Short mmCIF file of C-alpha atoms in Angstrom, two decimals:
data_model
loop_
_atom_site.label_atom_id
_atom_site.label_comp_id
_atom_site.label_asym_id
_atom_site.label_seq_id
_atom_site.Cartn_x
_atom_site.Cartn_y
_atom_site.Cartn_z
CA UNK X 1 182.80 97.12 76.21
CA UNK X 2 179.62 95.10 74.69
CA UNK X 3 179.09 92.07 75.41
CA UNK X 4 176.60 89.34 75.70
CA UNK X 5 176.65 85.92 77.24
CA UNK X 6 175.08 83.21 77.17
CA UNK X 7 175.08 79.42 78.09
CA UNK X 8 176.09 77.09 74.72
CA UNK X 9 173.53 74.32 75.45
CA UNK X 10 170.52 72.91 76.68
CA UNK X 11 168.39 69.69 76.46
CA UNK X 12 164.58 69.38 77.80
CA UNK X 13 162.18 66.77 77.54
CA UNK X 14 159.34 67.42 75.45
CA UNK X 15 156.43 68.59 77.47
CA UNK X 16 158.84 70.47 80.21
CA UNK X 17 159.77 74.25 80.21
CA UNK X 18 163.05 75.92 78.74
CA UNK X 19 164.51 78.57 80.25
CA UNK X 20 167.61 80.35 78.44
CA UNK X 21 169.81 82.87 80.38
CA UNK X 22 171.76 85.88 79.02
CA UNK X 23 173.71 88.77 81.09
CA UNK X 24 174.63 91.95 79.17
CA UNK X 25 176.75 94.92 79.54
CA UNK X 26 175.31 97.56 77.85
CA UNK X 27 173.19 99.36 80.69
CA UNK X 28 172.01 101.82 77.99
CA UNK X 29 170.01 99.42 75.59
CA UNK X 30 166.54 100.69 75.50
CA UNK X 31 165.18 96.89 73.91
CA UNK X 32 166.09 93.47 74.06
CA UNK X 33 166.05 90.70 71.89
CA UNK X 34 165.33 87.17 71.44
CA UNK X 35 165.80 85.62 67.98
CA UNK X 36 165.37 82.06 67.26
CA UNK X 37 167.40 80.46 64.33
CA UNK X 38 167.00 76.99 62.93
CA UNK X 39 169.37 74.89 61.03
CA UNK X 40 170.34 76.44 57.38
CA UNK X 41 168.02 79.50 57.78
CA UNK X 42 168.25 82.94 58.98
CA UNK X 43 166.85 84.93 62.23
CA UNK X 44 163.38 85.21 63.45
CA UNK X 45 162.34 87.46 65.77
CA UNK X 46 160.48 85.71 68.60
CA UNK X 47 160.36 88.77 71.37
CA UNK X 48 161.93 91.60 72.80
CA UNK X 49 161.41 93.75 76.02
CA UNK X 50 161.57 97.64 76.46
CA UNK X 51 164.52 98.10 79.09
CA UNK X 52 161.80 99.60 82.01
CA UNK X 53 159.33 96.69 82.16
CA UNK X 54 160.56 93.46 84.47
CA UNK X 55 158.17 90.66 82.04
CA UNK X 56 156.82 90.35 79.13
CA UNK X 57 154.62 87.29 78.77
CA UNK X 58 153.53 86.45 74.73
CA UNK X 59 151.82 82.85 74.87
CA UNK X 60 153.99 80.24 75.38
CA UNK X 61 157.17 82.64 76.11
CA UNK X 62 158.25 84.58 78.96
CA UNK X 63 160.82 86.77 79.17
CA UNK X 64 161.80 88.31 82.49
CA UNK X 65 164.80 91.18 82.91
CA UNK X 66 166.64 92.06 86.03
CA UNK X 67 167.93 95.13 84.83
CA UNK X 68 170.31 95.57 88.14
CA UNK X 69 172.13 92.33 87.09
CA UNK X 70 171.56 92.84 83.26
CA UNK X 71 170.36 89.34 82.92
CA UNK X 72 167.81 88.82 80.84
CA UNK X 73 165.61 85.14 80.56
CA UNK X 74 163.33 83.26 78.32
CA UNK X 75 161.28 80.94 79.36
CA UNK X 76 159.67 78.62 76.86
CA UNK X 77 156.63 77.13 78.08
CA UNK X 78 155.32 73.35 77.39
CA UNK X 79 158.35 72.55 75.08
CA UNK X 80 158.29 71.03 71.44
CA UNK X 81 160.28 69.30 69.01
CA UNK X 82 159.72 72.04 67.00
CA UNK X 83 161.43 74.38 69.43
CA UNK X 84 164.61 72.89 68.94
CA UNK X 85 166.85 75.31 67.24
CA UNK X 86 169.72 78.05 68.25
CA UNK X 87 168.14 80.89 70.67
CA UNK X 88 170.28 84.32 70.31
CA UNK X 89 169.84 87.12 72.99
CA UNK X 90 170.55 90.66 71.52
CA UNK X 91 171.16 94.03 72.86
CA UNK X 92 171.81 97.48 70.85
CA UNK X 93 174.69 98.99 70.67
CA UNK X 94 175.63 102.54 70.32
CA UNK X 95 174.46 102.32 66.53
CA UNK X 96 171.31 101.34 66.43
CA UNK X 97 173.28 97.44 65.41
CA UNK X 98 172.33 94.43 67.56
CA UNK X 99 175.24 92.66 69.92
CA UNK X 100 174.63 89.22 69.95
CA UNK X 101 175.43 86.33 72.21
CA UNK X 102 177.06 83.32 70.70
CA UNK X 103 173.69 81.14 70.61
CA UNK X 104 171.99 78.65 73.12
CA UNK X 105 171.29 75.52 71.05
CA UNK X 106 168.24 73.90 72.45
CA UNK X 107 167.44 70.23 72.08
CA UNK X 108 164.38 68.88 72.68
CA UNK X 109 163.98 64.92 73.88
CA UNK X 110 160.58 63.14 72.81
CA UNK L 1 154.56 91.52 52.37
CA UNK L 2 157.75 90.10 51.40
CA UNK L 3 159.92 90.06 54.22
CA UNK L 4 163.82 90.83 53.56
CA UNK L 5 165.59 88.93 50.75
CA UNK L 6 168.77 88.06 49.71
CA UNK L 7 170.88 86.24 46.99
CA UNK L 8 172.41 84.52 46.36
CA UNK L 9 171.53 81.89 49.06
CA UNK L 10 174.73 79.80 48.45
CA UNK L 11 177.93 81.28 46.72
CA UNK L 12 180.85 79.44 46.20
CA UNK L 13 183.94 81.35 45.22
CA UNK L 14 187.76 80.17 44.63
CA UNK L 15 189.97 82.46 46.31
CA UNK L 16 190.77 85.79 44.92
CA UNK L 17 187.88 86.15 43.21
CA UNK L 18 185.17 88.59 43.75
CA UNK L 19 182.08 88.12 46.19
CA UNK L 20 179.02 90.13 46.03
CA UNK L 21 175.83 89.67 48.10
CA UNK L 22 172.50 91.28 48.08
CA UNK L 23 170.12 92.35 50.10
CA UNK L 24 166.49 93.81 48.97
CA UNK L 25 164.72 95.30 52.63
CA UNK L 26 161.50 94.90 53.63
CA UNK L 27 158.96 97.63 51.95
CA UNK L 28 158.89 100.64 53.64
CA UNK L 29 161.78 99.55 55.36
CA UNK L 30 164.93 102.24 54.89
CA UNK L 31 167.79 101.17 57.15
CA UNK L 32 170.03 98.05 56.35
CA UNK L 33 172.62 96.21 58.41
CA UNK L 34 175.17 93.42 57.00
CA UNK L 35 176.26 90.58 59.65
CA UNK L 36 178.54 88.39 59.62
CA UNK L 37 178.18 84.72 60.92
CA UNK L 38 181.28 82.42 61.35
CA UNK L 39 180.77 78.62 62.27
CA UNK L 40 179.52 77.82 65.84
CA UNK L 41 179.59 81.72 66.63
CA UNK L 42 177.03 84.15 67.02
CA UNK L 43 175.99 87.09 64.36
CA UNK L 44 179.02 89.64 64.55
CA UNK L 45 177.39 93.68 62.87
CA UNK L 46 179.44 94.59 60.39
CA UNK L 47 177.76 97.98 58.72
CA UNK L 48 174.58 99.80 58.83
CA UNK L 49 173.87 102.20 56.03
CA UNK L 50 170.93 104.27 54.89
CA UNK L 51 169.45 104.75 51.45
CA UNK L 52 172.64 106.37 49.80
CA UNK L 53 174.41 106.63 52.96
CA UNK L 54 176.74 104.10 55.63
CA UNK L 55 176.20 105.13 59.04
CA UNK L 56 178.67 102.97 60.87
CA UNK L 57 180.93 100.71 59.30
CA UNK L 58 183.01 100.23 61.97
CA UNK L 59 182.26 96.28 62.19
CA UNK L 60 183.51 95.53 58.41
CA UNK L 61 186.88 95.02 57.61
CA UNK L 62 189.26 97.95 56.55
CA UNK L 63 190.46 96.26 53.37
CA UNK L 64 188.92 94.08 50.48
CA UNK L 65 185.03 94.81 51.97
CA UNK L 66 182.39 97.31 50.79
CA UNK L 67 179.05 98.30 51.46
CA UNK L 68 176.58 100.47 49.65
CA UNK L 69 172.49 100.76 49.52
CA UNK L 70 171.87 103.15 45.94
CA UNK L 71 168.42 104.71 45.83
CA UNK L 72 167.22 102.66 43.85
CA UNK L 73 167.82 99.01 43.92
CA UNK L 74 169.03 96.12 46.40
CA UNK L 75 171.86 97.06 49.64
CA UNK L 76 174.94 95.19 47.76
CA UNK L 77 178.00 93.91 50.43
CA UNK L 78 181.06 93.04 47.97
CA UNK L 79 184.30 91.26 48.85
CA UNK L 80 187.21 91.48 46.81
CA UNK L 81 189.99 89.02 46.66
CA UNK L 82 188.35 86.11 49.06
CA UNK L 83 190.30 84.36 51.36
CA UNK L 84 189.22 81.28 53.25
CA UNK L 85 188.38 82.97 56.10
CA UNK L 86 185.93 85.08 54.31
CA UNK L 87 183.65 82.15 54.47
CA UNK L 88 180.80 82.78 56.60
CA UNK L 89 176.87 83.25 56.28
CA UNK L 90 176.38 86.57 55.56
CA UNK L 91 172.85 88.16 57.40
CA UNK L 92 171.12 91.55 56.03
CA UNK L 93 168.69 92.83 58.38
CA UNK L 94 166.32 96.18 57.47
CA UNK L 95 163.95 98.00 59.88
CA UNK L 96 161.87 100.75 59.14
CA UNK L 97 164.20 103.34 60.85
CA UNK L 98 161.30 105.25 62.67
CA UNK L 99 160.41 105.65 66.48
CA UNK L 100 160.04 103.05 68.72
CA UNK L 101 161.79 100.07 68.83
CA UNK L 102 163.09 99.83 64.82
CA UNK L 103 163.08 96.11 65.42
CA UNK L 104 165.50 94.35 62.77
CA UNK L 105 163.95 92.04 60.31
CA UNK L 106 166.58 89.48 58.93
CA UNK L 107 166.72 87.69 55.89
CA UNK L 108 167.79 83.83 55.38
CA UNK L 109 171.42 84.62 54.68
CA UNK L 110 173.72 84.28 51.75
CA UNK L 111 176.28 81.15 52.91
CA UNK L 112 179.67 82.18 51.58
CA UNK L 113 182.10 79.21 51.08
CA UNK L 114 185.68 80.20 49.62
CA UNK L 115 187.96 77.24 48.08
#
């Protein structure tokens, strides 16, 4: 079935680089997505990557995909306080709907 | 250009009652999906529908839960008879349902809370 996993937490240090993880299981997804949800509001889109390209670099993020393993990174370079918030990785499903995983919450140290 | 909106942002309902949510899309945006998100879990798709039209509800409950986007007017997700577990936040999401990647556009939520 779909699926998506990822890791429930992570803390950085101001200053250092995130990286979140996600594996998948839907081979077929042409896109996927990284949305970035803070406390009481709703998604924002940060990124996504079409299924045939390994990176995707846009300013302080990276995302790379491994396709073979369906794992699927982002990196988030030069971390802030403001960057603290819940990270969701999405793929599509047979509907056009996105599967989500169940959040990485990302805390940021000054 | 208003992004996607929806209201109520809070709703508080004692159970049995009636819930309904709405959702206006983004302009020029003509497809609509309805999430679901418990506590501490991720967003869980629940219908997608276009103008007049659900495409796949097969995320929403059987019972007690409806969809519908009219021609005219806001996409409106109605509960009937709440239960406890009903409460949730509640995301719509619109994209502009052409070519490419129809990248979903979410709103801020309507936070359901059932007494």
């Amino acid at each position: 079935g779909e699926d998506v996993e990822q890791s429930l937490f992570l803390s950085v240090r101001e200053g250092d680089s995130s990286v979140i993880n996600c594996t998948y299981t839907d081979s077929s997804s042409t896109y996927l997505y990284w949305y970035k949800q803070e406390p009481g509001a709703g998604l924002q889109l940060l990124t996504y990557i079409f299924s045939n390209m390994d990176m995707k670099q846009d300013q302080r993020l990276t995302v790379l995909l491994n396709k073979k393993d369906k794992h699927l990174s982002l990196r988030i370079a030069d971390t802030q306080t403001g960057d603290s918030a819940i990270y969701f990785c999405a793929e599509e499903g047979s509907q056009g709907n996105l599967i989500f995983g169940k959040g990485t919450k990302l805390s940021v140290k000054p | 250009n208003a992004g996607v909106m929806q209201n109520p942002r809070h709703l508080v309902r004692r159970r049995g009652q009636e819930a309904r949510l709405r959702c206006s899309p983004m302009k020029g945006h003509s497809h609509v999906y309805w999430y679901r998100q418990l506590p501490e879990e991720g967003l869980k798709f629940m219908v997608y529908l276009q103008k007049e039209n659900i495409i796949d509800e097969s995320g929403m409950p059987k019972e007690r839960f409806s969809a519908e986007f009219p021609k005219e007017g806001p996409s409106i997700l109605r509960i009937q008879q709440v239960v406890r577990g009903d409460s949730a936040a509640y995301f719509c999401a619109s994209s502009p349902g052409q070519g490419g990647t129809d990248t979903q556009y979410f709103g801020p939520g309507t936070r359901l809370t059932v007494l």
